[in-house]
Tab-separated table of C-alpha atoms and ligand atoms in Angstrom:
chain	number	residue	atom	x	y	z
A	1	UNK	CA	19.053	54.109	6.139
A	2	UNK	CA	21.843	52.468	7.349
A	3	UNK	CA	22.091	53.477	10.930
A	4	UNK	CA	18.783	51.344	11.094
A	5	UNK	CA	20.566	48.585	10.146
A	6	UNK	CA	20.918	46.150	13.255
A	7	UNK	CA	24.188	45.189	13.625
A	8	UNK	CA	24.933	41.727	13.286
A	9	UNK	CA	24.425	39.341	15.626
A	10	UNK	CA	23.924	35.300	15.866
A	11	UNK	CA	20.341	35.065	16.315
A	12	UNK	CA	20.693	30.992	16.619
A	13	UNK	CA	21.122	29.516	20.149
A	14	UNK	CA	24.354	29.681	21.075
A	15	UNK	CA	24.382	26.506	22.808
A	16	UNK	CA	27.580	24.172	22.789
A	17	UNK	CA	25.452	21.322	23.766
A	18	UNK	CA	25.437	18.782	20.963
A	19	UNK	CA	21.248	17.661	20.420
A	20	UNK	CA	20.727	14.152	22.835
A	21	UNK	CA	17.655	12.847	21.641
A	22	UNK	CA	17.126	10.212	19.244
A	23	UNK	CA	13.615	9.331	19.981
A	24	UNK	CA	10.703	11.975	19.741
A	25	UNK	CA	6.966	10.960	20.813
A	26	UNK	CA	4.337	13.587	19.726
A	27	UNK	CA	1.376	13.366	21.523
A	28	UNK	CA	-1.172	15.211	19.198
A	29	UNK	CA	-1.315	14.779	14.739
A	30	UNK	CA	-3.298	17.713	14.198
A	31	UNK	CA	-1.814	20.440	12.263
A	32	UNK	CA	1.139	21.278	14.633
A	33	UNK	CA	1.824	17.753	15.842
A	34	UNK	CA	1.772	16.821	12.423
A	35	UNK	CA	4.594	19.410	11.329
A	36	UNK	CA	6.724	19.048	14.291
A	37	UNK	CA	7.071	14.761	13.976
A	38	UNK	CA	8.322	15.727	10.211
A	39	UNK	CA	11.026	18.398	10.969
A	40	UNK	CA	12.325	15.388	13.321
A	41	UNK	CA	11.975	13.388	10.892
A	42	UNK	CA	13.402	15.552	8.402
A	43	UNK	CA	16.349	15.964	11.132
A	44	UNK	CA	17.249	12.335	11.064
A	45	UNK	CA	15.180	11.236	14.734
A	46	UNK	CA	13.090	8.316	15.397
A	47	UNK	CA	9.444	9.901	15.796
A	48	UNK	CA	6.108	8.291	17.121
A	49	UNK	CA	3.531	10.474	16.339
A	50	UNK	CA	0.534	9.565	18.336
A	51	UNK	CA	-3.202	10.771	17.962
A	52	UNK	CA	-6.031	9.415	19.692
A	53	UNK	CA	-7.630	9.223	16.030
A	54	UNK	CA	-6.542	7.018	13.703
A	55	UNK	CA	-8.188	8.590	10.860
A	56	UNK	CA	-5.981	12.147	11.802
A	57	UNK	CA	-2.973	9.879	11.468
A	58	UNK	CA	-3.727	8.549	7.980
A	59	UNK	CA	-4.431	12.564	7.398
A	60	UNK	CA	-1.095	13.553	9.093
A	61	UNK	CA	1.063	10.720	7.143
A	62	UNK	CA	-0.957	12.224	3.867
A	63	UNK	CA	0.004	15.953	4.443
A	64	UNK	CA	3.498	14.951	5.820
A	65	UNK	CA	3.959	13.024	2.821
A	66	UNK	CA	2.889	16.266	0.190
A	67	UNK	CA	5.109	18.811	2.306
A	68	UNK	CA	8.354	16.674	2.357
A	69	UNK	CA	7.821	16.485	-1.177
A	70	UNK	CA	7.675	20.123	-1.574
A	71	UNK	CA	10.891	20.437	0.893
A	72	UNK	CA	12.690	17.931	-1.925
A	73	UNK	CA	11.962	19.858	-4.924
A	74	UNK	CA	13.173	22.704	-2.826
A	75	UNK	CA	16.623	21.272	-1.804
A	76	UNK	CA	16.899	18.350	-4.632
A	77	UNK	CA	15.796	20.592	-7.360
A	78	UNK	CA	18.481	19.321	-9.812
A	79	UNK	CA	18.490	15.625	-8.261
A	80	UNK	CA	15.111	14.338	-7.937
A	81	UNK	CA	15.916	10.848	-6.997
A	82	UNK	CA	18.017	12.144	-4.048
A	83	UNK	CA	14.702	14.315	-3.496
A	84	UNK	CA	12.681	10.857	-3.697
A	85	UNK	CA	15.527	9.206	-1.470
A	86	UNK	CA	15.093	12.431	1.145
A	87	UNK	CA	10.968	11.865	1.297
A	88	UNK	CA	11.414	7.789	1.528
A	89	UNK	CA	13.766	7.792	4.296
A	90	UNK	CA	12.455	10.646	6.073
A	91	UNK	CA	8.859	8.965	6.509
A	92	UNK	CA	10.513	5.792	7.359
A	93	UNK	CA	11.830	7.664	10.638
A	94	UNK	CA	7.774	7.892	11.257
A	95	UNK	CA	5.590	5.342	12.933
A	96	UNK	CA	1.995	6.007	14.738
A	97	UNK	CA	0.235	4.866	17.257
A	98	UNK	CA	-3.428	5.566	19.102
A	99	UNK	CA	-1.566	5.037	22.610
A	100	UNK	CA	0.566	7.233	24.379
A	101	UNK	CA	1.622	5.757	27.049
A	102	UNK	CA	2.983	2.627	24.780
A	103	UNK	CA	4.393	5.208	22.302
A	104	UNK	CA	6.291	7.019	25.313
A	105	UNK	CA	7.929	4.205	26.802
A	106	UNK	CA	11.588	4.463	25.019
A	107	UNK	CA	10.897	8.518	24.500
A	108	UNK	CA	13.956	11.022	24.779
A	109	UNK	CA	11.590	13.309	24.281
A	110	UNK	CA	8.127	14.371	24.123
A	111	UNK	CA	6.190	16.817	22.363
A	112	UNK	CA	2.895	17.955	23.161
A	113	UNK	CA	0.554	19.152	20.854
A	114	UNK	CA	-3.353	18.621	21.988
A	115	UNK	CA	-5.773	20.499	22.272
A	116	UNK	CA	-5.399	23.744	24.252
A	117	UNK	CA	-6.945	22.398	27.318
A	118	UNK	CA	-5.351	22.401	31.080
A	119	UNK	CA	-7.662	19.713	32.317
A	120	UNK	CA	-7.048	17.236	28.911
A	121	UNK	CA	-3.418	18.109	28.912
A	122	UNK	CA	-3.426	17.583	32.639
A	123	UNK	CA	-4.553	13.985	32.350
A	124	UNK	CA	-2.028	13.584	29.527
A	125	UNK	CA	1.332	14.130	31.116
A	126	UNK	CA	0.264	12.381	34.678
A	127	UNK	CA	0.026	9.068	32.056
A	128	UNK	CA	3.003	10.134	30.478
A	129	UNK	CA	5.218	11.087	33.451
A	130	UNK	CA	4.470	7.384	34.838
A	131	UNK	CA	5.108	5.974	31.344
A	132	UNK	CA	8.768	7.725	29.970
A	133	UNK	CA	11.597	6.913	31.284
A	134	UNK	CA	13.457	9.121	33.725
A	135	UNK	CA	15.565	10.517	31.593
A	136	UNK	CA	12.964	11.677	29.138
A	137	UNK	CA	11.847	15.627	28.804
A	138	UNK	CA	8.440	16.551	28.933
A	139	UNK	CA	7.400	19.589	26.782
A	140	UNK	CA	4.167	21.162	25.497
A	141	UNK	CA	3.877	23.022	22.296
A	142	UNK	CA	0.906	25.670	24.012
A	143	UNK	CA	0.093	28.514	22.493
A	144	UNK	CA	-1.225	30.326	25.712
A	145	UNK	CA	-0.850	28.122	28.807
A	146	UNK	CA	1.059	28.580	31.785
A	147	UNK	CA	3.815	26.307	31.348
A	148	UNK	CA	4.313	25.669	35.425
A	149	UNK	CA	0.669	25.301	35.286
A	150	UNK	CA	0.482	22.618	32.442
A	151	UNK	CA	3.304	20.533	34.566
A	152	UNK	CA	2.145	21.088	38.192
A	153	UNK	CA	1.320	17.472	37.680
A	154	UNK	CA	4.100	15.968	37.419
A	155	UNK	CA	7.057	14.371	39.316
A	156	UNK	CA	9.895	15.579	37.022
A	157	UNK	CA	9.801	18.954	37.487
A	158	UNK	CA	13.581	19.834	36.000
A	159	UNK	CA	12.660	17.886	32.921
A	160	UNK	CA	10.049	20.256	31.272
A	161	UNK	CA	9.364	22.694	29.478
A	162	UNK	CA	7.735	24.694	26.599
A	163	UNK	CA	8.897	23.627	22.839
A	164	UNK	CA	6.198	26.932	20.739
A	165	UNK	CA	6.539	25.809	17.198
A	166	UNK	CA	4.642	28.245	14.460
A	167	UNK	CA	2.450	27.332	11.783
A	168	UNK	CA	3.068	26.019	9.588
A	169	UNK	CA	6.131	24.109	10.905
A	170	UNK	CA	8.161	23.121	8.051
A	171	UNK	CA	8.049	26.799	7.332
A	172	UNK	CA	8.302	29.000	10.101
A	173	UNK	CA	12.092	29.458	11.285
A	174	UNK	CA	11.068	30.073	15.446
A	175	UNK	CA	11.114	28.066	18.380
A	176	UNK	CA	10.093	29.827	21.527
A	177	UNK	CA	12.139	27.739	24.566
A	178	UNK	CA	10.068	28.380	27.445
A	179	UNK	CA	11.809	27.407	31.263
A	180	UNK	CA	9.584	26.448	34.258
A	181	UNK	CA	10.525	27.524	37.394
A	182	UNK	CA	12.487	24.505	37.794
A	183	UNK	CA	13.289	23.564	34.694
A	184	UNK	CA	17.444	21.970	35.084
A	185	UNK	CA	20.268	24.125	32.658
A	186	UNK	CA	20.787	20.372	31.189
A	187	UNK	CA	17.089	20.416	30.294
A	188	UNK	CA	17.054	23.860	28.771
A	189	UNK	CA	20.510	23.637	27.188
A	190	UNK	CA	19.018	20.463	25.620
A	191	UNK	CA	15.689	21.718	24.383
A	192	UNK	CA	17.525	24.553	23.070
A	193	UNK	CA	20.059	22.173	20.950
A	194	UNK	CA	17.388	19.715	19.854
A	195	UNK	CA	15.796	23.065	18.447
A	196	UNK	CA	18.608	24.032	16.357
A	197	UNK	CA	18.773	20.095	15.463
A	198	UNK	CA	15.342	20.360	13.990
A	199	UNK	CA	16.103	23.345	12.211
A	200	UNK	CA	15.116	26.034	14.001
A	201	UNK	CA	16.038	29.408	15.775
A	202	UNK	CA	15.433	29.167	19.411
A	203	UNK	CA	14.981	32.111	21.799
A	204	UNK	CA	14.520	32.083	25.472
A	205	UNK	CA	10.845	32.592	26.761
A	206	UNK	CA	9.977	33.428	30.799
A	207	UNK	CA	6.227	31.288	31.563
A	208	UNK	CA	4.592	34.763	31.032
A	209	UNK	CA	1.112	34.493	28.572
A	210	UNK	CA	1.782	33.795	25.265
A	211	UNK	CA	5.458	34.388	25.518
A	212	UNK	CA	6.337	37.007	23.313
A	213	UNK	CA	5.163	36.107	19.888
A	214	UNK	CA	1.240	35.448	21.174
A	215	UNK	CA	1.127	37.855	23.566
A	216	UNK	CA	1.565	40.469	20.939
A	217	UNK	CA	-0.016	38.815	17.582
A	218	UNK	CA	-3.456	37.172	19.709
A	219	UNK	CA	-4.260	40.490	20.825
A	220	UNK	CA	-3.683	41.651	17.316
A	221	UNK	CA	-5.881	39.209	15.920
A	222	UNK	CA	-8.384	40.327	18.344
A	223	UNK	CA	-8.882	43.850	17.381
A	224	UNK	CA	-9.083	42.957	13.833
A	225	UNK	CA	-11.953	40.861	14.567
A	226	UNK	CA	-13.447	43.273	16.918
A	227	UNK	CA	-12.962	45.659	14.070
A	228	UNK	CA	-14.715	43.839	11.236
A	229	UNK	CA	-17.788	43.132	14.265
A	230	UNK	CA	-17.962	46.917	14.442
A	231	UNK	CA	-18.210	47.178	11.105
A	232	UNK	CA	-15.646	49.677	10.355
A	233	UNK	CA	-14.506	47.476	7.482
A	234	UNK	CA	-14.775	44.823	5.663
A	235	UNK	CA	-12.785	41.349	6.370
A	236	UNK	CA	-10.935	42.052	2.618
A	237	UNK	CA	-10.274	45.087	3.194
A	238	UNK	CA	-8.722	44.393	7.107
A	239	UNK	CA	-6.618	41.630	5.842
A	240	UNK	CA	-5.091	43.682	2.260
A	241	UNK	CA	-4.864	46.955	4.933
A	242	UNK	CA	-2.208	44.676	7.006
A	243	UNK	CA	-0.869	43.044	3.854
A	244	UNK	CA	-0.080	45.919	1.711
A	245	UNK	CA	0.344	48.782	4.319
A	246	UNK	CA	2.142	46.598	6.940
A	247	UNK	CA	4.164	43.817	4.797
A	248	UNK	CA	2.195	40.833	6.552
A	249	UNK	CA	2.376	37.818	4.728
A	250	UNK	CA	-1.359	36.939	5.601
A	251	UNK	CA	-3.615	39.406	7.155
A	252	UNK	CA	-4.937	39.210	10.601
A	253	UNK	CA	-8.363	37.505	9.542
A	254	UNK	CA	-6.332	35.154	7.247
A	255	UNK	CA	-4.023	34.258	10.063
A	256	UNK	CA	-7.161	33.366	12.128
A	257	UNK	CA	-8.469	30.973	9.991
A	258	UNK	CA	-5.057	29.815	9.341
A	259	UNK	CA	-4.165	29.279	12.940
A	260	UNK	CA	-7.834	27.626	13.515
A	261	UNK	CA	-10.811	30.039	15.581
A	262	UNK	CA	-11.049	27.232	17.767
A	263	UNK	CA	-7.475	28.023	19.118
A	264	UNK	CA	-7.961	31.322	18.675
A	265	UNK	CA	-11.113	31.472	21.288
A	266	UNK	CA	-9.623	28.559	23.447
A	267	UNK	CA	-6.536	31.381	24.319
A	268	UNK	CA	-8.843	34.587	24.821
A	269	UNK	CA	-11.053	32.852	27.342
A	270	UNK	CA	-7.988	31.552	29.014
A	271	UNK	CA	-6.259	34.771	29.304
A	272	UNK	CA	-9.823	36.546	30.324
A	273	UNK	CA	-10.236	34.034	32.772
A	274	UNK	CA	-6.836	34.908	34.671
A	275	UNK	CA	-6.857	38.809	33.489
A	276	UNK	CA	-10.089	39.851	33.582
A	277	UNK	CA	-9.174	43.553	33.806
A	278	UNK	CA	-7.371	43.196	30.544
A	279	UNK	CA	-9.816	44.585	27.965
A	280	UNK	CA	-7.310	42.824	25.097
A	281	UNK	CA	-8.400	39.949	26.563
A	282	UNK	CA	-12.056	40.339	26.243
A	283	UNK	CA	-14.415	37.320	24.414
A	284	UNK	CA	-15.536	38.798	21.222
A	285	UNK	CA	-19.364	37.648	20.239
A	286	UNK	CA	-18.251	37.168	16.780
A	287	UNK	CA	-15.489	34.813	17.402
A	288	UNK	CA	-17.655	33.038	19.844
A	289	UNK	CA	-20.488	32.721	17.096
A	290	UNK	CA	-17.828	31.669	14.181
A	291	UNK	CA	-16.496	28.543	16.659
A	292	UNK	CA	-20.261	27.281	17.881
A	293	UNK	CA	-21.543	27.159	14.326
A	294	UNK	CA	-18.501	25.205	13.388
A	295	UNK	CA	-16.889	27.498	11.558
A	296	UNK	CA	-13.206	26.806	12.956
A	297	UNK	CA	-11.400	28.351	9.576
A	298	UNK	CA	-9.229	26.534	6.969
A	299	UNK	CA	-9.541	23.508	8.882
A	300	UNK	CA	-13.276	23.495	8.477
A	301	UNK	CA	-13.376	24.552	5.397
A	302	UNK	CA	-14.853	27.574	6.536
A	303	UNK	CA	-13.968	30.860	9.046
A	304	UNK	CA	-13.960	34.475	8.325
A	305	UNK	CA	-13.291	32.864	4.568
A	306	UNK	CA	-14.707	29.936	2.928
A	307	UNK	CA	-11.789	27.187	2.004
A	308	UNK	CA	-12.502	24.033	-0.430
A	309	UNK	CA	-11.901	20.845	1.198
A	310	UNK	CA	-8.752	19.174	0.477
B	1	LIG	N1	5.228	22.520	4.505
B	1	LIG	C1	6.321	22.727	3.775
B	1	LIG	N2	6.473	23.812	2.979
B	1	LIG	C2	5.448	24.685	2.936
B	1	LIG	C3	4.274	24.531	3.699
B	1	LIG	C4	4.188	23.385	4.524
B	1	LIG	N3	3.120	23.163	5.278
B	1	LIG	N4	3.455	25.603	3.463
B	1	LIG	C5	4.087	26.403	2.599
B	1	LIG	N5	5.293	25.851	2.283
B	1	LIG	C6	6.336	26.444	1.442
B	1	LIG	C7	5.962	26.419	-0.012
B	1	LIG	O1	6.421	25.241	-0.636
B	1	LIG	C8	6.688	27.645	-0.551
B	1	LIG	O2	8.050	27.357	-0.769
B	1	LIG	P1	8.866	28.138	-1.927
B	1	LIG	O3	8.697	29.593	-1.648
B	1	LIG	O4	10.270	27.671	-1.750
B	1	LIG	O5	8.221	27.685	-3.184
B	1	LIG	C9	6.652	28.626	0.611
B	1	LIG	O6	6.432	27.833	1.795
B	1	LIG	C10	5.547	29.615	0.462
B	1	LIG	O7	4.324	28.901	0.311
B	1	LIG	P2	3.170	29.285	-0.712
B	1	LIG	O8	3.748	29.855	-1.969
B	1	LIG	O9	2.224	28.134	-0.808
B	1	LIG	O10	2.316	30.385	0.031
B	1	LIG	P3	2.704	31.791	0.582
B	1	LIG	O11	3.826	32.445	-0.117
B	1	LIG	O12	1.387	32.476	0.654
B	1	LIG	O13	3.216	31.482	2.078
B	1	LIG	C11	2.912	31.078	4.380
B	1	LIG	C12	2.463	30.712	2.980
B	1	LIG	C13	4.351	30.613	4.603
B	1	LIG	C14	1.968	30.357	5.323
B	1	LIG	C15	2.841	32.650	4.551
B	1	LIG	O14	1.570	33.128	4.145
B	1	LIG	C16	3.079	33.097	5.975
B	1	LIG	O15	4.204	33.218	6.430
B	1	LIG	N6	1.963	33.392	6.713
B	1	LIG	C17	2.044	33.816	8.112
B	1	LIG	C18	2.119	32.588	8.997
B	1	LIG	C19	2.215	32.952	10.446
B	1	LIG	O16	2.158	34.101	10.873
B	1	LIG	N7	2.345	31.894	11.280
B	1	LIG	C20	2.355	32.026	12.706
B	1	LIG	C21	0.970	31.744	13.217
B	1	LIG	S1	0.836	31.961	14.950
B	1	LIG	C22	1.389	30.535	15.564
B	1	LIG	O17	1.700	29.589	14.886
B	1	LIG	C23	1.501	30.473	17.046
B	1	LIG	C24	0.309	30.033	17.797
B	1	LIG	O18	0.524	29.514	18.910
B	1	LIG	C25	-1.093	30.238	17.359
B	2	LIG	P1	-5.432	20.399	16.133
B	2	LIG	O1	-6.853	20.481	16.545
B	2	LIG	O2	-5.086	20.542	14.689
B	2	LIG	O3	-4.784	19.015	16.639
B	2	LIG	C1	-4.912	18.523	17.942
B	2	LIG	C2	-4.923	17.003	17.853
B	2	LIG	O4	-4.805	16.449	19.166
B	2	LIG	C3	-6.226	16.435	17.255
B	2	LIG	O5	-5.887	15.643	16.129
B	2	LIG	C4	-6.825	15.562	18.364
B	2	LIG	O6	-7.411	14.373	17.881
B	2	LIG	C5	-5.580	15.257	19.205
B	2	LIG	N1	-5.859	14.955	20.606
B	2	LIG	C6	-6.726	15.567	21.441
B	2	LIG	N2	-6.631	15.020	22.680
B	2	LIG	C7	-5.683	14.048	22.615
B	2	LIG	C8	-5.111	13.148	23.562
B	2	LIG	N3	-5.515	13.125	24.834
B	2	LIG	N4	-4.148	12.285	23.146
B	2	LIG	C9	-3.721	12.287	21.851
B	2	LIG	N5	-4.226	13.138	20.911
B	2	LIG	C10	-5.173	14.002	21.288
B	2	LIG	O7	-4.663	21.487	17.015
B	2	LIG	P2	-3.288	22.252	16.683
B	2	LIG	O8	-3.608	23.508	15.968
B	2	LIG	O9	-2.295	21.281	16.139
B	2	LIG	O10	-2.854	22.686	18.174
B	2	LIG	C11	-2.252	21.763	19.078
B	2	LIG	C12	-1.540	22.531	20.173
B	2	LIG	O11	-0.556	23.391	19.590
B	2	LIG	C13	-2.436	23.429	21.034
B	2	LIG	O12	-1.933	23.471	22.346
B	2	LIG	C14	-2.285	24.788	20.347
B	2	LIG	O13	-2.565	25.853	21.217
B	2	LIG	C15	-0.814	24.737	19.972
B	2	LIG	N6	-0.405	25.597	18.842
B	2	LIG	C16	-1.261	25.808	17.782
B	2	LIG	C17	-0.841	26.617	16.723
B	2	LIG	C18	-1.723	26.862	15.528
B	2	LIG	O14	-1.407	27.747	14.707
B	2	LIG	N7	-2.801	26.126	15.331
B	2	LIG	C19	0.453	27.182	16.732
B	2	LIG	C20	1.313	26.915	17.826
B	2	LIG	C21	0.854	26.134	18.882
């Protein structure tokens, strides 16, 4: 067995540059936007995390407030108040706000995470690029979008970038660092530190589709759903299959409810729109059906499962 082993190597970035930014905007309190504003907060920055909802932002402050507590027990297990101290001073790092240009104004940094829309996010960072000052980095958390595309409109073009968190954010150890094609070496070196500030392990992504974790788990998800539309089996027995024979933690019908069908669909017809020769990429009726019913997974309380509200 052990010539399999891989020799050891630092996986974490191996950037000298100390982490820069103080002050995080993130545009978006859904569940990624929601995660990312509190392992920044968690990392000792001054977050505005900004929705154009207010009731997401009472839900965001709500779940933020149940998974720092579950970080505490974690780290504080044999000091509780410290663990109290770590969840009190941690949300204190977080305010909110319904406007993003306001909220952007003294950014370092900011962090998109919207819906997975060109046009929406287009309108976005033309407000925002007028709005933060020069200094500050732009950066979208896509899942599937070009990132040159995403900031064609904007002035700044050595100041973006792609910042891929995974889901759920507190958890997942990745962040996929994604360069446009003129994105500085200060800009990367610094999204790459403030990474490993917030926790994380950063690798270095070209703008190619889905990077490299989504362009090899969307497609994934896809034939298991194309699967359980054949009927060859049933959604149990798809996800266990993966989960027992495979070592997933979730299987692939899990994860889609997990990572919401909505944002599962939005990436396929994205990727079929610009590869339409890829049959990976090819919209799947059932999918389709699932996200105009409503059915949008945990989120909704329903998907390929059935979830009870929370
Ligand atoms: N915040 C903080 N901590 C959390 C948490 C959260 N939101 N969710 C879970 N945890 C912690 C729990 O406290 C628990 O900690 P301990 O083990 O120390 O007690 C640990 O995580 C495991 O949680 P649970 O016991 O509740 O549940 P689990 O063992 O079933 O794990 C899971 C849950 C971590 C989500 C696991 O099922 C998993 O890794 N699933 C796969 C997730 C995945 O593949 N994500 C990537 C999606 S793709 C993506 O994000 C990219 C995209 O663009 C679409
Ligand atoms: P979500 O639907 O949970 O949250 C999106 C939030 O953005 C909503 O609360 C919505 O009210 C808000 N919003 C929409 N337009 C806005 C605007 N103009 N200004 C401010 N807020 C606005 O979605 P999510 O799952 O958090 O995904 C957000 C982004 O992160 C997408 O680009 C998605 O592709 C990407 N992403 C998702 C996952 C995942 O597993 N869900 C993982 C990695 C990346």
């Amino acid at each position: 067995m052990s010539q399999f082993r891989i020799i050891a190597k630092n996986f974490s970035s191996s950037s000298a540059v100390q982490n820069a930014i103080k002050n995080v905007t993130i545009i978006g309190g859904g569940l990624m936007g929601s995660g990312i504003a509190q392992v920044s907060a968690q990392a000792g920055q001054n977050v505005i995390l900004v929705d154009v909802s207010s009731d997401v932002l009472e839900k965001a402050q709500k779940s933020i407030t149940a998974n720092l507590g579950r970080v505490a027990k974690k780290i504080y297990k044999d000091n509780p108040a410290e663990g109290e101290k770590f969840v009190k001073d941690s949300l204190a790092k977080i305010k909110t706000s319904t406007d993003p240009v306001a909220a952007s104004k003294s950014a370092d940094l900011v962090v998109e995470a919207i819906v997975e829309n060109l046009g929406i996010k287009h309108e976005l960072f033309k407000k925002l690029d007028a709005a933060a000052p020069p200094h500050a980095i732009l950066a979208s958390n896509t899942s599937s979008l070009s990132i040159n595309k995403i900031f064609s409109v904007v002035s700044r073009k050595d100041k973006i970038g792609g910042l891929h968190f995974f889901n759920p954010v507190p958890v997942m150890r990745l962040l996929e660092v994604v360069r446009g094609a003129e994105t500085s070496e200060g800009t990367y070196q610094t999204m790459m530190a403030w990474g490993k500030s917030v926790g994380k392990t950063c690798i270095t992504c070209k703008d190619t589709p889905g990077f490299v974790v989504n362009r090899l788990l969307v497609p994934y998800i896809a034939e298991a759903v194309r699967l359980l539309e054949r009927g060859d089996a049933s959604a149990r027995d798809i996800d266990i299959a993966m989960k027992l024979g495979a070592g997933y933690p979730m299987g692939p019908l899990e994860l889609a409810d997990y990572v919401g069908l909505d944002t599962n669909k939005f990436i396929l017809d994205g990727w079929h729109q610009d590869y339409p020769d890829q049959p990976l990429f090819n919209p799947i009726p059932l999918l389709n059906k699932l996200v105009s019913e409503g059915k949008l997974g945990v989120k909704s309380g329903e998907g390929f499962y059935k979830y009870e509200k929370k």
